[in-house]
XYZ file of C-alpha atoms in Angstrom:
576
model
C 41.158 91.526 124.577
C 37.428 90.855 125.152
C 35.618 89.016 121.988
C 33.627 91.080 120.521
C 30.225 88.871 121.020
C 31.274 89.168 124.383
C 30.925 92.549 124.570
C 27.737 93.095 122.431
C 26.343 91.096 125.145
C 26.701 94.606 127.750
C 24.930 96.475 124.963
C 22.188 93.721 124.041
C 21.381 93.482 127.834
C 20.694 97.715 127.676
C 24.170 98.033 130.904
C 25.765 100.592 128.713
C 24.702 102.335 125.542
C 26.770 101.336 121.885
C 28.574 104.944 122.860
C 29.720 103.874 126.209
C 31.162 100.613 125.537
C 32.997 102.672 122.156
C 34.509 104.844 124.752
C 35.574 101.897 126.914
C 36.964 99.997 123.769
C 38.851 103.189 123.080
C 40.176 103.773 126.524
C 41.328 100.326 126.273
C 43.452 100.989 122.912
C 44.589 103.903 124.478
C 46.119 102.526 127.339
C 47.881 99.498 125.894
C 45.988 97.503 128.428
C 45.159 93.814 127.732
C 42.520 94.302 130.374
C 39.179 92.467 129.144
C 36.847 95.603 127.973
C 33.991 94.455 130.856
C 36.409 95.130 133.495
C 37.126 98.597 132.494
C 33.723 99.398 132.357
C 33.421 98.337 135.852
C 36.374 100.879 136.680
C 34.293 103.787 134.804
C 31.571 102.955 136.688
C 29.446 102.633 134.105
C 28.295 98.936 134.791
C 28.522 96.681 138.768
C 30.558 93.419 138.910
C 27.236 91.500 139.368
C 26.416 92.884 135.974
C 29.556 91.983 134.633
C 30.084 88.436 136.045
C 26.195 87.462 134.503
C 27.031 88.801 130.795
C 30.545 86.563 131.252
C 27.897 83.558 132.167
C 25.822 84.632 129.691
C 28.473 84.469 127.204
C 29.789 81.298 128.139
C 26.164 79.532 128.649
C 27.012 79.088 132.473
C 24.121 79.912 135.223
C 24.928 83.113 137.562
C 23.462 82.914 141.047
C 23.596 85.664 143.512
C 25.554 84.046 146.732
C 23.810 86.974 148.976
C 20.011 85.411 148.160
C 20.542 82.252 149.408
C 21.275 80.104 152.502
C 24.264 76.779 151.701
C 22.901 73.689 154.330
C 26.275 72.800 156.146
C 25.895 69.252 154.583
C 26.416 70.718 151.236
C 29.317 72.732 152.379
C 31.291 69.688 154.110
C 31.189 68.059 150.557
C 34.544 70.447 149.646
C 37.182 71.278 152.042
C 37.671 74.888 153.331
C 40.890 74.790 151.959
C 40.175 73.511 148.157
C 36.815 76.291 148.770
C 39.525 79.122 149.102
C 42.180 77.875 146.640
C 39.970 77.652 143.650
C 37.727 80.331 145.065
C 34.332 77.889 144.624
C 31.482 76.755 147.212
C 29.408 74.032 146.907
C 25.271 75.361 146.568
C 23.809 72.162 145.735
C 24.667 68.048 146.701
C 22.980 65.131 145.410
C 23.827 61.362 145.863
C 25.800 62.112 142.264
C 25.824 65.777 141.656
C 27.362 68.421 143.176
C 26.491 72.317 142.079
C 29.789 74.942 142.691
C 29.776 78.158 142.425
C 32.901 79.232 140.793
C 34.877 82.759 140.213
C 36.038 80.764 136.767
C 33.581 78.219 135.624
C 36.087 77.394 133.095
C 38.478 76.222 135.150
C 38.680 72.428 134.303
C 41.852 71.945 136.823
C 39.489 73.037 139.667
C 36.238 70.775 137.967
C 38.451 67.460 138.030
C 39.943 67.732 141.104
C 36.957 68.120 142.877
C 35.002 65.429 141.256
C 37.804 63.190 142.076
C 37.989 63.590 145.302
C 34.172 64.094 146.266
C 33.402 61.223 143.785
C 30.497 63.483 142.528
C 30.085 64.846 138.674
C 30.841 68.790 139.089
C 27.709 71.089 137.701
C 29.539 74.596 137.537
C 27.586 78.112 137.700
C 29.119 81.566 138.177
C 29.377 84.145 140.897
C 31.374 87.219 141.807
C 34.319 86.723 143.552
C 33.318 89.011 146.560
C 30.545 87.072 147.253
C 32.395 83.493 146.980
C 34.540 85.033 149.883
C 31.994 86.347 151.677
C 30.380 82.626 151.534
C 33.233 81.139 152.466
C 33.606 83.194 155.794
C 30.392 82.644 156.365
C 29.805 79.342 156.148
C 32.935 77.781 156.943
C 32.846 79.569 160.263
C 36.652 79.279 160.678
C 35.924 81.711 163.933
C 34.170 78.953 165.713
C 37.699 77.371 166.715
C 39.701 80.821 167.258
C 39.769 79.950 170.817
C 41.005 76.605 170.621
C 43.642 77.337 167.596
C 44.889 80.194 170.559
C 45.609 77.804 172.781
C 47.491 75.586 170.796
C 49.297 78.696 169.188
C 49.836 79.761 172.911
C 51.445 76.360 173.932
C 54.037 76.549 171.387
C 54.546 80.309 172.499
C 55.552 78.727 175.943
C 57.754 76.152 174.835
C 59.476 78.696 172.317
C 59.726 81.445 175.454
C 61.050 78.566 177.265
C 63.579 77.860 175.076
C 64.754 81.019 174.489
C 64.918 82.392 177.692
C 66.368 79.733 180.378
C 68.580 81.545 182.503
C 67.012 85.043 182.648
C 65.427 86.107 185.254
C 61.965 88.222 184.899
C 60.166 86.738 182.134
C 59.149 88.744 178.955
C 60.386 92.138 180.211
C 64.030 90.387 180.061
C 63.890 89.033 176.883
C 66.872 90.794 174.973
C 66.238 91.889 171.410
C 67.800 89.033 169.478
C 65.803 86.771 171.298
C 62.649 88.670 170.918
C 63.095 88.272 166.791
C 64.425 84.996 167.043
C 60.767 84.596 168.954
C 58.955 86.909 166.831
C 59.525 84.492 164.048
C 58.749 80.893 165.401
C 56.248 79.423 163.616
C 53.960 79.485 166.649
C 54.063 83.324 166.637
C 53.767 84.080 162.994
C 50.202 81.573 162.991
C 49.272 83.675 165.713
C 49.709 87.057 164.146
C 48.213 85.777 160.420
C 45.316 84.524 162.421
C 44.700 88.174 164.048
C 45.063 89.849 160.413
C 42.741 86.537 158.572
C 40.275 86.852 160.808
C 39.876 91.140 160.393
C 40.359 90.900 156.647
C 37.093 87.798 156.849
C 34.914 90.321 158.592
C 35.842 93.183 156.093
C 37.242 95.121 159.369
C 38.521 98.615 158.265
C 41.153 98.816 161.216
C 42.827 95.999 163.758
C 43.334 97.323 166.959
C 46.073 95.523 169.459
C 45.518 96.807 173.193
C 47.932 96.046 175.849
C 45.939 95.880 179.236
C 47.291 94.666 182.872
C 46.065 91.214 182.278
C 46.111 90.633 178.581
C 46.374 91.564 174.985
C 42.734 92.560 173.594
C 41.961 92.802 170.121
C 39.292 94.303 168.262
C 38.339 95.175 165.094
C 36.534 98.627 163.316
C 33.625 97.104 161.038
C 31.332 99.168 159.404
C 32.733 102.107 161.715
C 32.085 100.550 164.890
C 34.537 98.438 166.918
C 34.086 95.457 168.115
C 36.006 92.898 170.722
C 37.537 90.057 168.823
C 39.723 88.059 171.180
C 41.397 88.588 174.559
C 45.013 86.873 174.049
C 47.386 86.166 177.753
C 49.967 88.818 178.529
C 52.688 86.581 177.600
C 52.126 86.828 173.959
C 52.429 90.800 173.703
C 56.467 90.890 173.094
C 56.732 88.548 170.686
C 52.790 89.538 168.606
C 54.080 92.898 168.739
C 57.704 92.557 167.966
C 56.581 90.608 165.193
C 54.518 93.294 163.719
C 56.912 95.801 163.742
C 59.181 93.908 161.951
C 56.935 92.903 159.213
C 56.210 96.773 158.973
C 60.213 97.665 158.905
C 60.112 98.916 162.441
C 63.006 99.193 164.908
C 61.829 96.569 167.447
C 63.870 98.178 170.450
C 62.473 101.289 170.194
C 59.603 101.468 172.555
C 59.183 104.522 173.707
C 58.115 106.662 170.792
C 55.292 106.224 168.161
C 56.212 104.797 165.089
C 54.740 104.003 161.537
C 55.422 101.554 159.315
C 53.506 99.924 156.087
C 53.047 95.940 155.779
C 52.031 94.549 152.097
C 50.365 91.623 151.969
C 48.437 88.959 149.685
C 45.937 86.888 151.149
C 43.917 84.388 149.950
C 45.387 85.933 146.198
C 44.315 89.273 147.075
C 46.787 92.150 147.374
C 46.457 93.810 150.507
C 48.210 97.096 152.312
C 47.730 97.683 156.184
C 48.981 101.009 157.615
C 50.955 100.071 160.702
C 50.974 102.710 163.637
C 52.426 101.990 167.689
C 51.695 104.442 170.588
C 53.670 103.800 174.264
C 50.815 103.746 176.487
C 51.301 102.129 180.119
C 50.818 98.756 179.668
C 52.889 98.440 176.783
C 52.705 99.583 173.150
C 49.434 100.051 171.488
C 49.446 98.979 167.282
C 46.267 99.834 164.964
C 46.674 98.669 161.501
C 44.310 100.028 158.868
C 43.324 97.597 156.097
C 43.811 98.398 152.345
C 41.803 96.500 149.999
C 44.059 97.313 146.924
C 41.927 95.140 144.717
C 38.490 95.932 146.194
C 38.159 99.520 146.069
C 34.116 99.970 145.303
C 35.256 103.437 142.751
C 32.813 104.769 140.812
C 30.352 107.926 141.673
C 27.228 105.619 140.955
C 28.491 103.340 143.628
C 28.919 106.289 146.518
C 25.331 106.667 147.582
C 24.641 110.535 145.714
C 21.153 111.190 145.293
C 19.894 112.329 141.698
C 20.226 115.642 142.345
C 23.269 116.018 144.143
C 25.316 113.114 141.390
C 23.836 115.712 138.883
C 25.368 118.611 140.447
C 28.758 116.908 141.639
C 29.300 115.191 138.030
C 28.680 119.095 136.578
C 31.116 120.815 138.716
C 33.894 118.006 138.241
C 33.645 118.600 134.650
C 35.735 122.277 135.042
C 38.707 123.019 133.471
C 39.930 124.313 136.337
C 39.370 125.145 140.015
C 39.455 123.653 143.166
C 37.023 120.780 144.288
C 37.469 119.980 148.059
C 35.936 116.837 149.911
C 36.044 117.282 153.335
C 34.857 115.132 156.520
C 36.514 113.411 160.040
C 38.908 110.580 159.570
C 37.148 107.274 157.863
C 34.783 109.120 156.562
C 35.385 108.120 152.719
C 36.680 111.132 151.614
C 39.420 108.904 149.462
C 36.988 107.064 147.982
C 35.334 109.715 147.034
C 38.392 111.201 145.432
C 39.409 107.897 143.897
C 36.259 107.848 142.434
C 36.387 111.275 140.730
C 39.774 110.431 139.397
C 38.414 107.371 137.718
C 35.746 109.280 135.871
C 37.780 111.236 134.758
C 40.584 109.360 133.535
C 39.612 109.349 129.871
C 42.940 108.149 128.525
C 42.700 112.649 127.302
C 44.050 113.964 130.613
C 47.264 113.957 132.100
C 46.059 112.861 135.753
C 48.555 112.944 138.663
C 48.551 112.530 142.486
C 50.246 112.879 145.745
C 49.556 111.098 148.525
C 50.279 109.776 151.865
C 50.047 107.054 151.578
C 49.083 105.582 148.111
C 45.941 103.957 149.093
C 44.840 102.060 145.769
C 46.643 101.933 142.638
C 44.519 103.241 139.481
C 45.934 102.481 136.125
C 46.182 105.479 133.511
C 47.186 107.363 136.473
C 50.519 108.419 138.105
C 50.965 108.378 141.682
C 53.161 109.696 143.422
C 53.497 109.162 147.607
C 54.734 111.390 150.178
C 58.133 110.639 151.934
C 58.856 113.516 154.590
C 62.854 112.039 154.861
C 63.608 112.481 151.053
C 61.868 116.229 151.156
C 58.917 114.974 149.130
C 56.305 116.460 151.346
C 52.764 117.964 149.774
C 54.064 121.419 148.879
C 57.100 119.888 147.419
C 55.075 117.098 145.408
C 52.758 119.699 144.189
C 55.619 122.100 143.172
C 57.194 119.621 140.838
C 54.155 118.252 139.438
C 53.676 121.493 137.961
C 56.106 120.995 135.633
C 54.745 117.788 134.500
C 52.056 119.502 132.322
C 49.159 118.303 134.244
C 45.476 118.879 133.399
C 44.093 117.157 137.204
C 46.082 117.189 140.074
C 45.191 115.184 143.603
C 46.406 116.589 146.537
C 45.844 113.702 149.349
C 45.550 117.137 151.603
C 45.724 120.431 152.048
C 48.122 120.399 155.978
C 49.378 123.904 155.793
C 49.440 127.465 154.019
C 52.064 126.295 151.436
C 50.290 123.369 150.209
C 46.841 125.588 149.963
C 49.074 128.527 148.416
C 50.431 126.423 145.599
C 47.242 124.249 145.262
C 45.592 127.755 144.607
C 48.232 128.790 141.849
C 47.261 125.980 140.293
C 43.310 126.061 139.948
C 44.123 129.915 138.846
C 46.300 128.526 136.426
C 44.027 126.362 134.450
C 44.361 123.351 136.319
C 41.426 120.922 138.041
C 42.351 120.201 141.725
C 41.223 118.016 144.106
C 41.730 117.353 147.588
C 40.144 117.085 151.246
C 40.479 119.155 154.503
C 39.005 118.127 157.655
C 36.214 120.106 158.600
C 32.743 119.189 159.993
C 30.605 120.683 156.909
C 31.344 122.257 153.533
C 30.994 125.659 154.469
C 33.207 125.010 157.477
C 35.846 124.686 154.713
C 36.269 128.530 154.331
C 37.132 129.215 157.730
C 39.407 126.288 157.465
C 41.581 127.904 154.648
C 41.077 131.513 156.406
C 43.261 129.596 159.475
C 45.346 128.514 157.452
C 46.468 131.891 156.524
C 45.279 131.747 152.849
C 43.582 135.123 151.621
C 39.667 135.376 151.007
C 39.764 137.027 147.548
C 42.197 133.759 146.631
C 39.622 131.140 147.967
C 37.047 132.980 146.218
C 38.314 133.085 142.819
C 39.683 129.168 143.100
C 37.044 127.110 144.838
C 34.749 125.741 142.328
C 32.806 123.453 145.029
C 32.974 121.999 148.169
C 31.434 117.916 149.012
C 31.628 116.994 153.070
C 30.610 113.959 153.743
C 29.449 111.085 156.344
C 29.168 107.737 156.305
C 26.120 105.807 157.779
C 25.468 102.039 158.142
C 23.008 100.711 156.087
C 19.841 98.292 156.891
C 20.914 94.530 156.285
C 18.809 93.377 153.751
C 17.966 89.964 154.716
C 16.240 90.947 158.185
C 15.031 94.181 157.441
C 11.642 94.826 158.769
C 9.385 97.930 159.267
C 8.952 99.728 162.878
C 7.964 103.072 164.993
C 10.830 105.051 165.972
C 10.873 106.783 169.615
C 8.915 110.359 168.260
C 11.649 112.405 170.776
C 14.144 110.912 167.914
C 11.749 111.887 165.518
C 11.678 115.370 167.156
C 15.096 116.018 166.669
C 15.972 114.809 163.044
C 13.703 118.040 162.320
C 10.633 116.189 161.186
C 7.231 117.749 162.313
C 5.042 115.029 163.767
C 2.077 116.738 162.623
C 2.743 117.163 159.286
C 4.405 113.799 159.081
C 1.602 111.237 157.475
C 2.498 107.585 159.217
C 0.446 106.257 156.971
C 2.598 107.199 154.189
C 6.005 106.751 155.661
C 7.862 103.725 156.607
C 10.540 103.664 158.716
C 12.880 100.567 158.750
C 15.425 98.466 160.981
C 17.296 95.361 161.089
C 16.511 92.830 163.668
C 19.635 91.152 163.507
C 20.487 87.741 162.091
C 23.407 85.820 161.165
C 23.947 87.448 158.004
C 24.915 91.152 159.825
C 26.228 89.338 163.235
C 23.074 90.837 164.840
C 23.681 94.230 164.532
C 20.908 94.659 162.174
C 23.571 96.587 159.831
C 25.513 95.588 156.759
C 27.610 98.011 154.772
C 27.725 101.627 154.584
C 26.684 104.408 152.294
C 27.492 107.946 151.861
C 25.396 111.147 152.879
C 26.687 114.007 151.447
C 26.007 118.418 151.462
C 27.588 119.522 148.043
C 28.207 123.193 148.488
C 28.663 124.994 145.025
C 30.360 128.385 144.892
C 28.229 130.859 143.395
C 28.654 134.791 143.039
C 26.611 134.964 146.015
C 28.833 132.693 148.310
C 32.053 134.487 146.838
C 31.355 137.563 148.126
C 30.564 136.157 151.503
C 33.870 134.761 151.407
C 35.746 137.670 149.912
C 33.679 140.181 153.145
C 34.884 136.953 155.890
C 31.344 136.197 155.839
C 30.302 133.777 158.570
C 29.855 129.887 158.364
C 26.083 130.533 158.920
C 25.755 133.241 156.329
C 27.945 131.271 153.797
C 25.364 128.097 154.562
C 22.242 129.599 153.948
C 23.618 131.196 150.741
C 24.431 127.820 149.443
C 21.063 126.796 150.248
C 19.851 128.922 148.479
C 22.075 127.838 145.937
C 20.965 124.282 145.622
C 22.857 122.985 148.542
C 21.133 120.041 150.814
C 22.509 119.819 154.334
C 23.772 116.573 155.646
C 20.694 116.470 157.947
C 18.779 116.705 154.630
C 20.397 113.907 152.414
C 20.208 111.639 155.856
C 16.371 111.958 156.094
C 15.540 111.021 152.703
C 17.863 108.042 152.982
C 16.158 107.354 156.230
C 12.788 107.709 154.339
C 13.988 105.119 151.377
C 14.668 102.764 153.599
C 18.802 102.648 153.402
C 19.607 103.661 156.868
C 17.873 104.389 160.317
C 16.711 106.924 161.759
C 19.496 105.846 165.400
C 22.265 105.347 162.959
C 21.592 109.133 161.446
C 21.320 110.499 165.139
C 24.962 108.929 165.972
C 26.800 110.164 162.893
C 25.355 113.375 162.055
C 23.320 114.346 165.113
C 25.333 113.591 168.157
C 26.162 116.775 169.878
């Protein structure tokens, strides 16, 4: 438990009112949890971890500095290794002949204090920062990237001697390795420092998805950041048997099967963070192709304040997921952040009241308070079947991780007309889109009509780094078509901003992304559109008139504040 003049220290500060952090204290008694009170109100969203980690310094009479407002010298960094920086999750700020400054995760932590001032010889001044951003500095200012090329080489030797080894006597190289000897391979050490280094060096650039390509003359690999891929490194052909093999077996793959796709799941910790990657393989002609998408199980940024919803759309969203009952669907392409969003909704919800279950494929974050359940097609436990039994579980929410086919939608239905609050996504291109969607899927109009209580689709853009953002002029044909009207448009009053690139966003003049969103709330209106078939078109401009602000629309006011640009709009939301 939290000390209570820790706690009076979120109210004192004005982060939460004396009635939110009563709610929090109950939620904690609730749940039997011995989690410290601050961190659940991070989880309800109602406070950020910045906000958190300053009343903990507050409380304990420590400093907090914010790691993202200032620039570490490289002398000051040499004065602690990389590897005491990442075990005791600190980074030196400050040096002086007989000082040294650390930011720490845990200032308290007099085991970390004493052996760092015995073996820099320095006294140890400690202030606080968020863990995220200790990482982040340690990425960033170790540079551990600067000798990938060199560590592959070394790594690539050892591969040699190890092929070597295994394989005197055969005759055509890597295609004639036999399966014994490619795991007996697949786990030298030379090969397993290999493969970490591929995953390390995606998880240090907060990479969403590693992507292993077989081509004629090598292994490339790159890596999805911020929704754009990137190269990484080129490795030689003669590491693809043994970097793949090894893969599938950490993902419980048959290693001799190479001529169908397979998926597989790989749990992790790294650097003491808890990590899940999503392995998939697809033949293609040069070999077989592996993406693994990254799971932050201890990093998911929940919370509806933290999603990117205007005023008036938060307003409207935070109403509708209030119901009783009814169907609330998020929909969007793939990596779009349509779990988050649902992950999100759960945890505002998840009073400690409600009986809150899921099932999904796969569990991407755990959420306490919550049951989760995951699909597994080979037991039977598919969506319909998941739903079906939950049912009988006395539910008051129910996530559905998404609506595939008629059954699931059918039985999803009987249970918003049944007094139940559902959630779930389909994969459409806008909210309205969603009708037609279910109408495919051989559901009846009068039953989407009398179930849907709303419908989010959403986008994600990349936002303006803040430390080289700078105002310019955008082309005016780009002007032209995000629908603003040159003449009406007052320069003088409107900035438009960029990033110029610097070391901070890699040059790309983006860091991060945030949400743009078109909430589309069912009224009678929009129900009998649906229940006469009603076109997409008709259905839109009925929700418009409903309150409903297109994608288009939430994009150019975010362009206009300054979060995002007005190219990065035109390649999300635009293109085509």
């Amino acid at each position: 438990m939290q000390s209570t003049a820790a706690v009076d220290i979120f109210v004192s500060s004005g982060l939460v009112s004396q009635e939110q952090l009563t709610q929090a204290q109950e939620k904690q008694r609730q749940l039997k949890t011995q989690e410290p009170v601050g961190d659940l109100l991070v989880s309800m969203g109602l406070i950020t971890e910045r906000d958190r980690v300053k009343c903990l310094g507050e409380q304990w009479g420590v400093p907090y500095v914010d790691l993202t407002e200032i620039q570490i010298p490289e002398e000051v960094t040499a004065a602690v290794t990389q590897e005491l920086a990442r075990r005791f999750k600190v980074i030196p700020i400050e040096r002086s002949p007989k000082r040294i400054t650390l930011a720490m995760k845990n200032p308290l932590d007099i085991f970390a204090i004493d052996e760092i001032r015995l073996i820099t010889g320095k006294e140890v001044e400690a202030v606080i920062a968020t863990e995220e951003d200790i990482i982040l500095a340690i990425s960033a200012n170790y540079r551990t990237e600067v000798n990938v090329t060199e560590a592959v080489a070394g790594v690539m030797r050892d591969i040699d001697e190890a092929t070597i080894t295994l394989t005197e006597g055969n005759v055509g190289g890597d295609d004639n390795i036999s399966i014994e000897q490619l795991k007996e391979l697949s786990g030298e050490a030379p090969v397993v420092r290999l493969t970490n280094m591929i995953i390390s060096r995606g998880i240090a650039d907060k990479a969403s998805d590693i992507h292993i390509e077989p081509g004629k003359d090598g292994l490339r690999i790159r890596y999805r950041v911020d929704g754009i891929l990137s190269d990484g490194m080129t490795l030689p052909k003669k590491a693809q048997a043994s970097v793949t093999s090894r893969i599938k077996i950490m993902a419980d793959m048959d290693i001799s099967e190479k001529r169908a796709p397979q998926d597989g799941r790989i749990s992790a910790t790294i650097e003491g963070r808890p990590y899940d990657f999503r392995v998939s393989t697809l033949p293609a002609v040069f070999g077989e192709k592996i993406v693994m998408r990254v799971l932050d199980k201890a990093n998911i940024s929940v919370g509806l304040h933290k999603l990117g919803l205007l005023p008036y759309t938060y307003e409207m969203f935070e109403s509708m997921i209030q119901r009783t009952y009814g169907i609330i669907l998020v929909t969007g392409p793939t990596g779009s952040g349509k779990s988050t969003t649902l992950y999100s909704v759960l945890a505002k919800l998840n009073s400690g009241e409600k009986n809150i279950l899921t099932i999904e494929d796969p569990v991407e974050y755990e959420l306490s308070g919550i049951t989760q359940s995951m699909v597994n097609n080979r037991a039977g436990m598919t969506f319909a079947a998941g739903l079906r039994s939950m049912l009988r579980q006395d539910p008051n929410i129910i996530m559905v991780g998404e609506m595939r086919d008629q059954e699931t939608a059918m039985i999803a239905i009987e249970a918003a007309l049944t007094g139940h609050l559902v959630l779930s996504t389909l994969h459409t291109n806008d909210a309205p889109g969603s009708v037609a969607r279910l109408l495919d899927m051989g559901v009846e109009s009068f039953l989407i009509a009398s179930s849907i209580a709303g419908v989010l689709a959403q986008r994600l853009l990349r936002t303006v780094c803040a430390k080289c953002k700078e105002p310019y002029s955008p082309p005016k044909d780009a002007i032209k078509r995000i629908g603003m009207n040159l003449d009406i448009l007052d320069k003088s009053e409107v900035t438009f901003y960029r990033g110029k690139g610097c070391d901070h966003c890699k040059g790309t003049g983006y860091k991060g992304r945030v949400g743009v969103y078109e909430l589309m709330p069912v009224n009678d209106k929009v129900r009998e559109l649906i229940l006469a078939r009603g076109s997409s078109y008709a259905i839109r401009e009925a929700a418009i008139e409903a309150g409903m602000r297109t994608l288009k629309d939430d994009a150019m006011e975010k362009i206009l504040l300054g979060i995002t640009t007005l190219e990065e709009s035109l390649r999300v939301i635009y293109a085509g």
